[in-house]
Every structure is written in structure tokens, then in C-alpha cells.
Short mmCIF file of C-alpha atoms in Angstrom, two decimals:
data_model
loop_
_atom_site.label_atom_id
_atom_site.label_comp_id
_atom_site.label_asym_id
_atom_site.label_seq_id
_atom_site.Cartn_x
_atom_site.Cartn_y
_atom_site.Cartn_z
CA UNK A 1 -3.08 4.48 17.25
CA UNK A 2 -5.99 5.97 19.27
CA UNK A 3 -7.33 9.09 17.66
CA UNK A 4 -9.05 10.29 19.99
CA UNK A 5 -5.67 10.71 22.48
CA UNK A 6 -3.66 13.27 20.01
CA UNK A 7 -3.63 16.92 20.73
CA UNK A 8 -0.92 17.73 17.34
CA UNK A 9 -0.46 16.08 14.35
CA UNK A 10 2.76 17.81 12.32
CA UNK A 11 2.83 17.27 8.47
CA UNK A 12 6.01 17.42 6.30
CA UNK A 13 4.84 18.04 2.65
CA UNK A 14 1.04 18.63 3.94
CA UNK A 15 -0.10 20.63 0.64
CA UNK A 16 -0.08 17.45 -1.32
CA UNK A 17 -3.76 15.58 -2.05
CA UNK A 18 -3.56 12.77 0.36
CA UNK A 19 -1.55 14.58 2.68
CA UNK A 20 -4.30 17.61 2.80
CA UNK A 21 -7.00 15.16 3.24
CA UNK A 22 -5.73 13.59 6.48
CA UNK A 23 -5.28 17.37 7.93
CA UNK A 24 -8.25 18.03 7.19
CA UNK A 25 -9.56 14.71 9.16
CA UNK A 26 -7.67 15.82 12.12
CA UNK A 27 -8.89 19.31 11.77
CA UNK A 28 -12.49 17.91 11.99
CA UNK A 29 -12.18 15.77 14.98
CA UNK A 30 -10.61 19.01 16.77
CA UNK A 31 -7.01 17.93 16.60
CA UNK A 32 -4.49 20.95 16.52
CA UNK A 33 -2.60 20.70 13.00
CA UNK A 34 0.91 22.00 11.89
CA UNK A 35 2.74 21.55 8.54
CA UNK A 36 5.40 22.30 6.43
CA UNK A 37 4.96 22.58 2.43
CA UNK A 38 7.47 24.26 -0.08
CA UNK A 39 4.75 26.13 -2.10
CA UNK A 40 2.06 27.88 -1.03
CA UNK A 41 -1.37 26.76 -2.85
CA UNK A 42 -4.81 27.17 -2.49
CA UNK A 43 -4.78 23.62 -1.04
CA UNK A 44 -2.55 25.02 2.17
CA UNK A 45 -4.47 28.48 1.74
CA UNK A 46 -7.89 26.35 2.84
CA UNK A 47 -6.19 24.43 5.41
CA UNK A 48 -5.13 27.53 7.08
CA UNK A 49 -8.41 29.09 6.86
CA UNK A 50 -9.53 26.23 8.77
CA UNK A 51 -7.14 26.59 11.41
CA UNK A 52 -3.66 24.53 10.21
CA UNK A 53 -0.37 26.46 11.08
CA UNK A 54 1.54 26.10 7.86
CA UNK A 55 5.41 27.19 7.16
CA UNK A 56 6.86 27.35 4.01
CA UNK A 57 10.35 27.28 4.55
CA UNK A 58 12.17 24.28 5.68
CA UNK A 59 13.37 25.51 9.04
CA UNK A 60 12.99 24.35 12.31
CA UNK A 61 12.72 26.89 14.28
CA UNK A 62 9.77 28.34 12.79
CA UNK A 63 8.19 24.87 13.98
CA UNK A 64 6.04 26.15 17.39
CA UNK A 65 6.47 24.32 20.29
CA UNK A 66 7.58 21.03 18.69
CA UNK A 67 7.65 19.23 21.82
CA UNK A 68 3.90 19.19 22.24
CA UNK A 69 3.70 17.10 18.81
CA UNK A 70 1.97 13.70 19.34
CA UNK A 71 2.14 12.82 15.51
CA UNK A 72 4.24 13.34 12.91
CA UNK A 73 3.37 12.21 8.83
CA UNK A 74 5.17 12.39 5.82
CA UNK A 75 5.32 11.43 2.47
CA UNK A 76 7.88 10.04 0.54
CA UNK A 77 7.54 12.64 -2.04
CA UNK A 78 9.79 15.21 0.09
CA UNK A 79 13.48 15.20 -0.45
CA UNK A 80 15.23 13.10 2.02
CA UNK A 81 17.70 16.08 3.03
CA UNK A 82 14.90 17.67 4.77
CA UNK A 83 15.33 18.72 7.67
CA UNK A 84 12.35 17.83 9.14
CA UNK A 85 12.51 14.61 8.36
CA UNK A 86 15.90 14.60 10.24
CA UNK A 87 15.26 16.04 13.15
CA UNK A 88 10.98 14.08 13.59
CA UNK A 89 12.61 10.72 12.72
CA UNK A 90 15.26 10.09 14.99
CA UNK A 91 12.87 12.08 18.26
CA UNK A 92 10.58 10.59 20.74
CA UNK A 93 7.60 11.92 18.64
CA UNK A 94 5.46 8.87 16.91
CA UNK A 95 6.92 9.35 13.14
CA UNK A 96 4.84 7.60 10.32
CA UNK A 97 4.22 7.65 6.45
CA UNK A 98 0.60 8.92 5.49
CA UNK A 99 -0.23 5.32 4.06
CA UNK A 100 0.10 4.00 7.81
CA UNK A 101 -1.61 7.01 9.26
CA UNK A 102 -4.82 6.32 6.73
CA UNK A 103 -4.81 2.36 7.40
CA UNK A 104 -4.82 3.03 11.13
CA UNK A 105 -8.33 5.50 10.38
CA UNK A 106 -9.53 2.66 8.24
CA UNK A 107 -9.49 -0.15 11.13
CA UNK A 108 -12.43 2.59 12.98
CA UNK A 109 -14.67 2.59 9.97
CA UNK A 110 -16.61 0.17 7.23
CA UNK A 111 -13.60 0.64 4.73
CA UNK A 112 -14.24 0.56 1.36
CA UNK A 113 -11.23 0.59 -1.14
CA UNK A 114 -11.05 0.92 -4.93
CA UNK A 115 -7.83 -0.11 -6.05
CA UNK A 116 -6.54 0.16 -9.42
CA UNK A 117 -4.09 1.50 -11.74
CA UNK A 118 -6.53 3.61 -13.39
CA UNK A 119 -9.91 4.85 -12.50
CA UNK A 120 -9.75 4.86 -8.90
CA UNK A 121 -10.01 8.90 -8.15
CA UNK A 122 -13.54 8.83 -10.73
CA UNK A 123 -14.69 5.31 -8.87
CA UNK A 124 -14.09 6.55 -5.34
CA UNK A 125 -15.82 9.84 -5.61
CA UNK A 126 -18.21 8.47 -7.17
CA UNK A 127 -19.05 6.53 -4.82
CA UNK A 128 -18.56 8.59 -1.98
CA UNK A 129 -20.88 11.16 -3.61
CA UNK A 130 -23.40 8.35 -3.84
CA UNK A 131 -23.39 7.37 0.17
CA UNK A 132 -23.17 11.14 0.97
CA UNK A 133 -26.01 12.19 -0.91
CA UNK A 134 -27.96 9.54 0.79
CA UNK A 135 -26.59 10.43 4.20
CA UNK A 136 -24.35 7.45 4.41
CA UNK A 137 -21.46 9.22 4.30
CA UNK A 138 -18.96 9.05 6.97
CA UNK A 139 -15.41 9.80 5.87
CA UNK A 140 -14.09 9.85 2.37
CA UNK A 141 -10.19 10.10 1.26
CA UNK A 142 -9.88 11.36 -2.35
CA UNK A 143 -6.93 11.36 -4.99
CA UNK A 144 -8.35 14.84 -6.35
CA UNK A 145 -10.89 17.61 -5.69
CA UNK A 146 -14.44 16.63 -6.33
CA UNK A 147 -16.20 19.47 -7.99
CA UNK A 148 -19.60 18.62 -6.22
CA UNK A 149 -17.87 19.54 -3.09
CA UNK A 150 -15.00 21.58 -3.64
CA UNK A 151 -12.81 19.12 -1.29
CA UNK A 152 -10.82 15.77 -1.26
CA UNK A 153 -12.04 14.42 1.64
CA UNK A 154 -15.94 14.48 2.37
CA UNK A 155 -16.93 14.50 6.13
CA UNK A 156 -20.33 13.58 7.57
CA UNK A 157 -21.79 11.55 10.59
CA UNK A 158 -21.36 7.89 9.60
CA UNK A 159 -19.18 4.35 10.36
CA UNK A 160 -18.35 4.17 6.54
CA UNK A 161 -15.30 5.51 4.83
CA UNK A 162 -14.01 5.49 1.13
CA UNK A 163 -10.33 5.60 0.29
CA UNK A 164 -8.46 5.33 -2.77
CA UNK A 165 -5.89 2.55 -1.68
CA UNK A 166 -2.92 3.24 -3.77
CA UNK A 167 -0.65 0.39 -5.15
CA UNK A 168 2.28 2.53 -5.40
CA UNK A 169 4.91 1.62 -2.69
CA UNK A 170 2.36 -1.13 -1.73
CA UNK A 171 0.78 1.38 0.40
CA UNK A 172 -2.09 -0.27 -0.52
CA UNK A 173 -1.07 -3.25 2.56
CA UNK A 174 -1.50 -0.74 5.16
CA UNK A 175 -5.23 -1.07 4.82
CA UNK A 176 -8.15 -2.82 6.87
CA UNK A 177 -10.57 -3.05 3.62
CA UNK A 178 -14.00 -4.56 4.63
CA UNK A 179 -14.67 -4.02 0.99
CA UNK A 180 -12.74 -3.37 -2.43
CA UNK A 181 -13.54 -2.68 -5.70
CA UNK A 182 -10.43 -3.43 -8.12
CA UNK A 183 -10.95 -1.45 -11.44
CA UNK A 184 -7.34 -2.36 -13.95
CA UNK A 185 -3.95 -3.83 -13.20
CA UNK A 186 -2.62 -2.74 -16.47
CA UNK A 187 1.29 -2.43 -15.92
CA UNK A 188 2.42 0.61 -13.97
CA UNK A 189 4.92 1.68 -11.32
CA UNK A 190 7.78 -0.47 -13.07
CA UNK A 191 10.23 0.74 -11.18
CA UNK A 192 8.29 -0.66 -7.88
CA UNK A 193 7.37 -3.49 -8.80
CA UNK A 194 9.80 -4.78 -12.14
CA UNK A 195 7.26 -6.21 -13.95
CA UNK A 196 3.20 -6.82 -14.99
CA UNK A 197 3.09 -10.10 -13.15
CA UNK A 198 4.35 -8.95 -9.30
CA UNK A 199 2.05 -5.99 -9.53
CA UNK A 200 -0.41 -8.26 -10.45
CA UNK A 201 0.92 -10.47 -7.42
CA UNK A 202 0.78 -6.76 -5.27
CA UNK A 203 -3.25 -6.50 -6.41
CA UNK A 204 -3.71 -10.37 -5.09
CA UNK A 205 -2.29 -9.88 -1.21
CA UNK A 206 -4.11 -6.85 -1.15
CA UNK A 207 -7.33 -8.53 -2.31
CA UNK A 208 -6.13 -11.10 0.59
CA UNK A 209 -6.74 -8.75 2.94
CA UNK A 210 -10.34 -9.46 2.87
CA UNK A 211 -11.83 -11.02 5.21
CA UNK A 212 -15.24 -11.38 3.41
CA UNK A 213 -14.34 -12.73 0.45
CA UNK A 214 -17.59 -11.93 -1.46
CA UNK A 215 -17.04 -8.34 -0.61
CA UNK A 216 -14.78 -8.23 -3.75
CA UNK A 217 -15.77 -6.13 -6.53
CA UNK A 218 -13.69 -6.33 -9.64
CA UNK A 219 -13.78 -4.70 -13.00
CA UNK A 220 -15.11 -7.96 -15.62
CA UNK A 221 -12.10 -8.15 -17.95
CA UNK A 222 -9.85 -9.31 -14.52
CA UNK A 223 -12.46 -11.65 -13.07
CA UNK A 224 -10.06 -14.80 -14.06
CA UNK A 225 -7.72 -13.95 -11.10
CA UNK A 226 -9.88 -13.82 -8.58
CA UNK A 227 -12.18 -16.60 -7.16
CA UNK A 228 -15.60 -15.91 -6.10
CA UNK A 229 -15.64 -12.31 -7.17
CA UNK A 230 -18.23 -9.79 -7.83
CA UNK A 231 -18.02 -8.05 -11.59
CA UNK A 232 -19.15 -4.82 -13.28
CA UNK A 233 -18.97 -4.33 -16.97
CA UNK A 234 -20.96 -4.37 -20.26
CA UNK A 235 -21.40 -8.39 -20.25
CA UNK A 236 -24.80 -9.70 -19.79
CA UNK A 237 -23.26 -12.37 -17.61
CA UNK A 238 -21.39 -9.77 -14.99
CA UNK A 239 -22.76 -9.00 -11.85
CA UNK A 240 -23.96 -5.97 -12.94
CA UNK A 241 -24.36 -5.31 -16.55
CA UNK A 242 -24.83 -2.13 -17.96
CA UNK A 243 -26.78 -2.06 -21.23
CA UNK A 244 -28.73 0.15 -23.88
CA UNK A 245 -26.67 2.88 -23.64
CA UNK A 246 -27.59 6.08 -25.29
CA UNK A 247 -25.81 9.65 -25.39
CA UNK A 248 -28.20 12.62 -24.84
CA UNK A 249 -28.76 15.73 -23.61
CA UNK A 250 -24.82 15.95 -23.07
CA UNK A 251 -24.66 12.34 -20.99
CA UNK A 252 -24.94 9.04 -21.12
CA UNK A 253 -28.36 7.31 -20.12
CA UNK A 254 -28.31 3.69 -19.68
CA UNK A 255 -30.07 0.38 -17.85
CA UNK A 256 -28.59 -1.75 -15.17
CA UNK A 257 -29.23 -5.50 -14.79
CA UNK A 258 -28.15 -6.34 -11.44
CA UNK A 259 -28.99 -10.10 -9.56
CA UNK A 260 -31.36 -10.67 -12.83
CA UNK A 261 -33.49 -7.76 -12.41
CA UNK A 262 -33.75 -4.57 -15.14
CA UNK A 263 -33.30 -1.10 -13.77
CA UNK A 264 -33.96 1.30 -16.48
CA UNK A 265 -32.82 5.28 -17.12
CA UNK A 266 -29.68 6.11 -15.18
CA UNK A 267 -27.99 9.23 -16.27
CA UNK A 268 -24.36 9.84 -16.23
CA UNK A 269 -22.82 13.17 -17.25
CA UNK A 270 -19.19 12.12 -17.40
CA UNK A 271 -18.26 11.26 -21.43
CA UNK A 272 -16.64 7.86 -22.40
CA UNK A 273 -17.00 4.00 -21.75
CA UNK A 274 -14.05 4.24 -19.21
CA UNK A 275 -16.08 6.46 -17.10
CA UNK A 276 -19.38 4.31 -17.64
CA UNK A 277 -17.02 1.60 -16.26
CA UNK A 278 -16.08 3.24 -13.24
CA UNK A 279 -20.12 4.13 -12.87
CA UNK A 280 -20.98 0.26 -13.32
CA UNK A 281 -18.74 -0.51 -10.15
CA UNK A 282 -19.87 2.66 -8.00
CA UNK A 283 -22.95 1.17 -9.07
CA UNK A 284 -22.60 -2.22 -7.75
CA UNK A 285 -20.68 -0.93 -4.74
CA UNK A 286 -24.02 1.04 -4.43
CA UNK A 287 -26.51 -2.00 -4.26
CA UNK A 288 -24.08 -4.07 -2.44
CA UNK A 289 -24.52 -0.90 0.28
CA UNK A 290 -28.22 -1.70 0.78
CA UNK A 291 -29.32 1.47 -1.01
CA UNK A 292 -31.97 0.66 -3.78
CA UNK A 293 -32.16 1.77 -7.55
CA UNK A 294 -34.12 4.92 -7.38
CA UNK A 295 -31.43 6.22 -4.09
CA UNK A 296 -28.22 5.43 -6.51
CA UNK A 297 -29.86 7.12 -10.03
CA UNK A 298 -30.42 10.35 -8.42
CA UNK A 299 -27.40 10.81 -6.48
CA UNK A 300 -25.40 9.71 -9.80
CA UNK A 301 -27.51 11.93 -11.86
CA UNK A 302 -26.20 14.87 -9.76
CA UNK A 303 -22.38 13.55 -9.93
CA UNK A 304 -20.46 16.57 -11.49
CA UNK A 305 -17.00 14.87 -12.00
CA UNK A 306 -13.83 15.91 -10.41
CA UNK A 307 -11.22 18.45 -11.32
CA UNK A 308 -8.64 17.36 -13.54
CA UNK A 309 -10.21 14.45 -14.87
CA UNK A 310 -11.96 15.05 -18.38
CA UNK A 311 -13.03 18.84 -16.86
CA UNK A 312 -14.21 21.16 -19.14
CA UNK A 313 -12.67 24.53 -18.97
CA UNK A 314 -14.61 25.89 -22.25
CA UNK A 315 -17.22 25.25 -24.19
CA UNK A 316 -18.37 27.61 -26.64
CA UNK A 317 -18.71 28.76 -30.88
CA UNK A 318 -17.92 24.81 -31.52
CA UNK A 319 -14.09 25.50 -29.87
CA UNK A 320 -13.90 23.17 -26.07
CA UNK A 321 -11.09 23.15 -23.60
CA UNK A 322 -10.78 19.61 -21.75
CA UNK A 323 -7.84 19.03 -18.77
CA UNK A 324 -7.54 15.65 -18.13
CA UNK A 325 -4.99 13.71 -15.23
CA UNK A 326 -4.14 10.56 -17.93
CA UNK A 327 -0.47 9.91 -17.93
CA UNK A 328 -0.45 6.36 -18.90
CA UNK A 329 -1.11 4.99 -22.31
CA UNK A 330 -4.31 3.54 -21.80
CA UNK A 331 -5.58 6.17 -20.07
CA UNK A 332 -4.90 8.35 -22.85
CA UNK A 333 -6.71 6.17 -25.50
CA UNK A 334 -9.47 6.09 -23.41
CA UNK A 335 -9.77 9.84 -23.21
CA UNK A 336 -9.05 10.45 -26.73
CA UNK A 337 -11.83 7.67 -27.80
CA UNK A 338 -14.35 9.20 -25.07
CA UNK A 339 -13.60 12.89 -27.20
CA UNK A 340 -14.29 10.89 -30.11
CA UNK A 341 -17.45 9.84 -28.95
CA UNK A 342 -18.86 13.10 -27.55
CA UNK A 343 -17.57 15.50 -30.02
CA UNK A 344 -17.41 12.83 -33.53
CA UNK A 345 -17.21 16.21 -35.68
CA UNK A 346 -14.05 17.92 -34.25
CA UNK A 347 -10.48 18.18 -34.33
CA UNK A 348 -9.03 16.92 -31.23
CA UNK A 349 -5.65 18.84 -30.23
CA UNK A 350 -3.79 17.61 -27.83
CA UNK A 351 -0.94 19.35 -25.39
CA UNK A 352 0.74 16.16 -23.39
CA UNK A 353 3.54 16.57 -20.67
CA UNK A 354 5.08 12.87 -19.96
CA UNK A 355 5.23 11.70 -16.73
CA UNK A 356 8.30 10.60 -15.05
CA UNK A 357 11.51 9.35 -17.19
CA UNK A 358 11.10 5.91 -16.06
CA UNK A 359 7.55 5.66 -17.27
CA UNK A 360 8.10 7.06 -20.37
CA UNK A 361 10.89 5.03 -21.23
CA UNK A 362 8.70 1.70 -20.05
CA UNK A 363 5.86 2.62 -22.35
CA UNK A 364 7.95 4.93 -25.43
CA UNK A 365 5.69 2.33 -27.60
CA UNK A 366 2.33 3.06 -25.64
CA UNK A 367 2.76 6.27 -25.65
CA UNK A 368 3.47 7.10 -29.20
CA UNK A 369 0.46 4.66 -30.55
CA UNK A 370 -2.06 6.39 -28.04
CA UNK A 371 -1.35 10.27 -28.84
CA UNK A 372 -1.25 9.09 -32.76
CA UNK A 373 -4.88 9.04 -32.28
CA UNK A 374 -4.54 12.92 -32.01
CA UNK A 375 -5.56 14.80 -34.51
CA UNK A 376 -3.06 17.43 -33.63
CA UNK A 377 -0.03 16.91 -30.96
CA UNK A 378 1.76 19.27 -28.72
CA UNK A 379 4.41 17.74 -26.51
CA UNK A 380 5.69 19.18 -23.53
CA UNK A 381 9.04 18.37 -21.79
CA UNK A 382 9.31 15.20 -19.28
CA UNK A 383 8.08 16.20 -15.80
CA UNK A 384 10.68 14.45 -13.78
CA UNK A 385 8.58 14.64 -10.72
CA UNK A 386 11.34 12.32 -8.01
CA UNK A 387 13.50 11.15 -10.73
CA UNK A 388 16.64 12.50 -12.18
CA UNK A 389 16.74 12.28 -15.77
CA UNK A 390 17.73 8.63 -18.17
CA UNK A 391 19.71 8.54 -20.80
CA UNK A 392 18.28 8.61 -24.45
CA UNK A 393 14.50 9.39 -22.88
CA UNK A 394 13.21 12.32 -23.60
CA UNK A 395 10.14 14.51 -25.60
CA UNK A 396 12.15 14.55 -28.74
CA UNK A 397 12.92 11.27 -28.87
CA UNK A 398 9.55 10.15 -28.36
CA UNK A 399 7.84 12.04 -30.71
CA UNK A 400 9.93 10.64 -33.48
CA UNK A 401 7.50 7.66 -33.65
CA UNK A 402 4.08 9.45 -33.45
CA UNK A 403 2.28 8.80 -36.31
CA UNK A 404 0.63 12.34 -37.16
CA UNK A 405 1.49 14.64 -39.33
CA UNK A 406 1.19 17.62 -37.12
CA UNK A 407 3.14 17.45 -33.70
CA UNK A 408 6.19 19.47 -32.55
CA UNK A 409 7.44 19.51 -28.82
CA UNK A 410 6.30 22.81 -27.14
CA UNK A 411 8.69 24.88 -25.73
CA UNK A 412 6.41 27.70 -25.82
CA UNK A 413 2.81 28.50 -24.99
CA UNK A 414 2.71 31.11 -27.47
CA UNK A 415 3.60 28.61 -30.10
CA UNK A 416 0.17 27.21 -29.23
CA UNK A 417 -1.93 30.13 -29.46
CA UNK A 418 -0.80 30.87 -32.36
CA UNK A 419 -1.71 27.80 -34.32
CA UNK A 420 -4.87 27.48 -32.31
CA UNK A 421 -5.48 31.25 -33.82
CA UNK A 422 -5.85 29.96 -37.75
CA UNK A 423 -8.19 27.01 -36.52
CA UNK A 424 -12.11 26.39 -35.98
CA UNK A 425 -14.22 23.65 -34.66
CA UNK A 426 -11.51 22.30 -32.29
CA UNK A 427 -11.56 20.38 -28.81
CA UNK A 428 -8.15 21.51 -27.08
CA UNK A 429 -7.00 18.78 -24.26
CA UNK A 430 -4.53 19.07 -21.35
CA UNK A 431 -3.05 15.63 -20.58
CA UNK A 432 -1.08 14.77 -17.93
CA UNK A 433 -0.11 14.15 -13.80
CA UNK A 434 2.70 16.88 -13.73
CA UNK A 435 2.44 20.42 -13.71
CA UNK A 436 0.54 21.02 -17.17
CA UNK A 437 -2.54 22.51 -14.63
CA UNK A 438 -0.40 25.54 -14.70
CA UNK A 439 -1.53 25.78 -18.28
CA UNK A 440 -5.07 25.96 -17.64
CA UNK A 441 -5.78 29.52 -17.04
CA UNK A 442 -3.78 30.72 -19.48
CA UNK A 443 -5.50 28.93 -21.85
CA UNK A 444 -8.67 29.64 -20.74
CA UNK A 445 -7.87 33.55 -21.36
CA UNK A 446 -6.73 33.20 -24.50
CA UNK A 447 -9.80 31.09 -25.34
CA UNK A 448 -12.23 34.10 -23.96
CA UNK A 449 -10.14 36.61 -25.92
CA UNK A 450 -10.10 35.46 -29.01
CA UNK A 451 -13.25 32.94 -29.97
#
């Protein structure tokens, strides 16, 4: 695909995070955009500001001039009786899936990929706040909205590019990756992939993709399936080691041993050891860069996080108000122990919305062992997100097995207020990949109203 001959690119389902991101690449090499999303979000509201022509109903003849499309791009996410998707895939008009679009932009830059069932939205932004605050930027393709720029995709002048390269649907092959940094491969996407040991397989042929070998950058704990590897972690022996740790002043501050050498006083603002993780490898991925110690502390000093991912809403009178994306189960005890660690004193309440049926049902024993380190559970309904619903899998039935004393499925939002009402000294936390975010403001209000 050559870029630089397209006049149009259409997108079916363009409101979505990685389908946003690509408009907005287009948009800013001064390709006309079009779309079609079903809801109308702030997401769509900034890509028309910038110029996109976005409809919101599924009708073709509110399409302009279709024939001068050079480019179509979906996502599997929209329903296949679309009729979009009808009428695009059987034209003349190039018709591809967003994962093929992005691989094709990844053969023009220096790609680097973090892959990963969990950690790769914190990792990649990150590290693509790390090259563009040291003008190395190029083009970066986030899984969320980085709160240092407002944006999931960062533009600047540059050959390098970041993307998240997701395993789901093995997108994850329609890369060119000059280098990756693997964080997990805990088991997820079951219903892809059947079991722990062929998405394991699905991490190794996209590892394969390589063609430097030593530009492989793996997480320490999964070091034994890979040869010749790079590693992050809290082991002396990794690649980089990350060591004396410390919280203060509201962040961590640590030292970095990297290629035998001690690099003293970073400072990271984002709380728990998952996200000092996910530092160590932006870290690494840093060095490995060319930049030098003093370049990657201060940009990573002035990392702010990214929305949805352990953001604080409130903070005030000893009462907090954390949303956080986790929706698998070691996600969530890595949130819940990162609370633990920044806020040791306080009850931690959680309101969870489960994920998919099939998930849930694959992890009903995860699940129920991570949120019984709650303090306090709320459980919303199953957000069925593609799936229609399974038999015997549901909120109810999984909260049977929690082991707290206080939990009750949440039907209401006023049912939370009001308990929240006869408490003190409380950290309140969102958790989930649904539509829980629709919570947040709400909350917040009540928050400001009555502590």
C-alpha cells in the first residue's frame, strides 16, 4: 500500500481507539477521511473538528461520493449485517481490517511493538512519551488516551513508530516489528486461541518476526521461552534491574542497573509493581534507543499515566476515586495490591463489571480469588461486548464464591451512594473494559456533593 497515493480513506466503526488513531494518521498526512460510527463520542466529536466527515446512521446514501474512496477499514467489532460492510466488501474499492492497514504503516517506520496480554497500553505510552519528549517521536498508535497529550496517537517528525501489537485475532502477524518488547502471556482470548499453550505458540511466531533477534525485549519471568533475549524486572541478573525502590512524595523513586552500570533516582508517579514493571521495559526500550540516563529520567518523571488505567478521579478528606481498565484476574490483583501499597490505611471498595461471558466463565475461579482481596465488592452485570450470553455464567453466579463478607451485585447506582454515604476513609475503584466509564462522572458528583 503506498500512502502517499490515497486521496479517501472510509472507516466503518471509526469512533473506536485503534480505529480513531489511524484517522487521525491519515488526517495528518492530508488524506481526506470519512466514517461511519453508531454513537457519537467525543472521540468522533475531535475527529470531526479536525476535518473527518462522520455519519451516524448506517445508511448508504448518506456516504458522499463513495466512488472517490481509495480505502476502506474496518473492524471486526461491527455487526456483520452492516451494510457497509456489504456493499465496501464485495466493490472495486481496496477493503481491509485495521490490523492490515497499521502493519502496512509499520513497514515505513522503525517499528517498535509491545506485545502482551497485559500492560501493553501503560508500556507503549510510556514509551512513546519517552522518544517524544526527546524529539524522537515519529508516530505512535495507542490502546487508550494518554493524559500527557490528550490523544491516542502522538504525531511528530521522525522514522520511529510505537504500536501496541495486539494478540487478539493474531493481529499481532500483520506487523513489520524491528523491535518488541513482550510484557505477560498469562492466558487470555480463550475463545481465539483454546488454550495457554497456542497463545503462547501465537507470542513465539510473532517474536519470529524479528529479524534482529537481539532486538527482543521481554518481561524476566518469560525469559525461558525465548533464546537470546533482552529482560526487565527486579532481578539483579536481568538486563535491566530495577532496585532500591522507595515510595515518596506520591511516587515511586528507584535505581536502574543496566549493562553493569548504577543509575540512581528515577521517579515514577504511576502506583504499583505492575506499573514499575512496565517502566523497567520502557526503560530498557529507552537505552536500547541510544538515549542516555539523564534523557529517559526526566521524560519519565513527567509521564502522567493514561486515562482509564489506575486514574484518579478524586482525591480528597482521606475518600479517593480510582477507574481502572483491568478485566482479567491478574490484572485485578495487581491493582488491588498497588491500592494496597499506596493507600495501606484504607478501605478499598470496589465496583467490577465482567468482561465478556466467555471470559468470565474461563476464569469464574480467577475472578472470585482476585476481587476477595476487596475490602468491599460491588458487581455489575456481564458486559457482553460481541457475545451472546452462556448458560449458567453470570454476576450472580459468580459472586457466590467471593470470599468477603460485603458484596451484592449492583443493579443500581443509588445502591452505591448510599452505602458509600455511612463510610469514611475509603478508596472507591472502577474496574473493568466495558462500559463502567459511564459511571465515572456520576460518581465523581456525588463524591463533590457529599465529602
Amino acid at each position: 500500500m503506498n500512502i502517499d497515493s490515497l486521496n479517501r480513506v472510509h472507516f466503518i466503526g471509526i469512533g473506536g481507539i485503534g480505529m480513531s488513531a489511524l484517522a487521525k494518521f491519515f488526517l495528518f498526512r492530508n488524506i481526506e477521511v470519512s466514517g461511519y460510527d453508531k454513537v457519537c463520542s467525543s472521540i468522533t466529536k475531535s475527529l470531526s473538528k479536525d476535518g473527518a466527515n462522520i455519519i451516524y446512521e448506517d445508511d448508504l446514501s448518506l456516504i458522499k461520493s463513495k466512488d472517490e474512496i481509495d480505502l476502506v477499514v474496518y473492524t471486526p467489532a461491527i455487526p456483520s449485517d452492516n451494510r457497509q460492510l456489504d456493499y465496501f466488501s464485495s466493490s472495486r474499492i481496496p477493503f481491509h481490517k485495521r490490523a492490515y492497514i497499521l502493519g502496512q504503516i509499520t513497514k515505513t517506520y522503525h517499528t517498535i511493538a509491545v506485545a502482551g496480554t497485559h500492560g501493553k497500553t501503560t508500556t507503549s505510552s510510556i514509551i512513546a512519551h519517552i522518544l517524544q519528549y526527546n524529539k524522537l517521536g515519529g508516530v505512535s498508535f495507542l490502546g487508550g488516551i494518554s493524559t500527557n497529550y490528550n490523544s491516542n496517537i502522538l504525531l511528530q517528525d521522525g522514522n520511529n513508530a510505537v504500536v501496541e501489537a495486539d494478540e487478539y485475532d493474531r493481529s499481532f502477524l500483520k506487523l513489520f516489528p524491528n523491535m518488541i518488547l513482550l510484557t505477560s502471556m498469562d492466558p487470555d482470548h480463550l475463545d481465539i486461541y483454546g488454550d495457554n499453550q497456542s497463545l503462547i505458540e501465537g507470542f513465539k511466531l510473532f517474536t519470529a518476526l524479528l529479524e534482529n533477534k537481539n532486538k527482543l525485549i521481554v518481561q524476566e519471568d518469560l525469559n525461558s521461552h525465548f533464546n537470546d533475549c533482552l529482560t526487565y524486572g527486579f532481578h539483579k541478573n536481568s538486563s535491566l534491574s530495577i532496585q532500591h525502590i522507595r515510595i515518596q512524595k506520591g511516587g515511586y523513586f528507584f535505581d536502574v542497573i543496566y549493562k553493569n552500570k548504577l543509575y540512581v533516582d528515577f521517579e515514577f508517579h504511576l502506583p504499583g509493581k505492575y506499573n514499575l514493571l512496565n517502566a523497567a521495559g520502557a526503560i530498557l526500550c529507552g537505552f536500547e534507543m541510544g538515549l542516555d540516563a539523564e534523557q529517559i529520567k526526566n521524560s519519565l518523571a513527567s509521564f502522567s499515566g493514561v486515562k482509564r488505567r489506575f486514574e484518579v478521579h478524586y482525591d480528597k478528606n482521606d475518600i479517593v476515586y480510582i477507574d481502572d481498565y483491568a478485566h482479567h484476574p491478574k490484572e485485578i490483583t495487581a491493582l488491588v495490591n498497588g491500592l494496597r501499597d499506596f493507600y495501606p490505611k484504607h478501605k478499598i471498595i470496589g465496583v467490577f463489571q465482567p468482561h465478556l461471558y466467555s471470559r468470565t466463565r474461563d476464569f469464574m475461579h480467577g475472578f472470585q480469588e482476585a476481587l476477595s482481596l476487596l475490602d468491599q465488592l460491588f458487581l455489575m452485570p456481564i458486559y457482553p461486548a460481541r457475545e451472546k450470553p452462556i448458560k449458567d455464567v453470570s454476576s450472580e453466579n459468580l459472586l457466590i464464591d467471593i470470599a468477603l463478607e460485603s458484596k451484592s451485585v449492583l443493579n443500581n447506582e443509588d445502591d452505591l451512594f448510599l452505602s458509600l454515604k455511612q463510610q469514611s476513609k475509603f478508596v472507591l475503584v472502577t474496574i473493568g473494559a466495558g462500559d463502567i466509564d459511564l459511571l465515572i462522572n456520576p460518581i465523581k458528583t456525588f463524591l463533590h456533593e457529599n465529602f
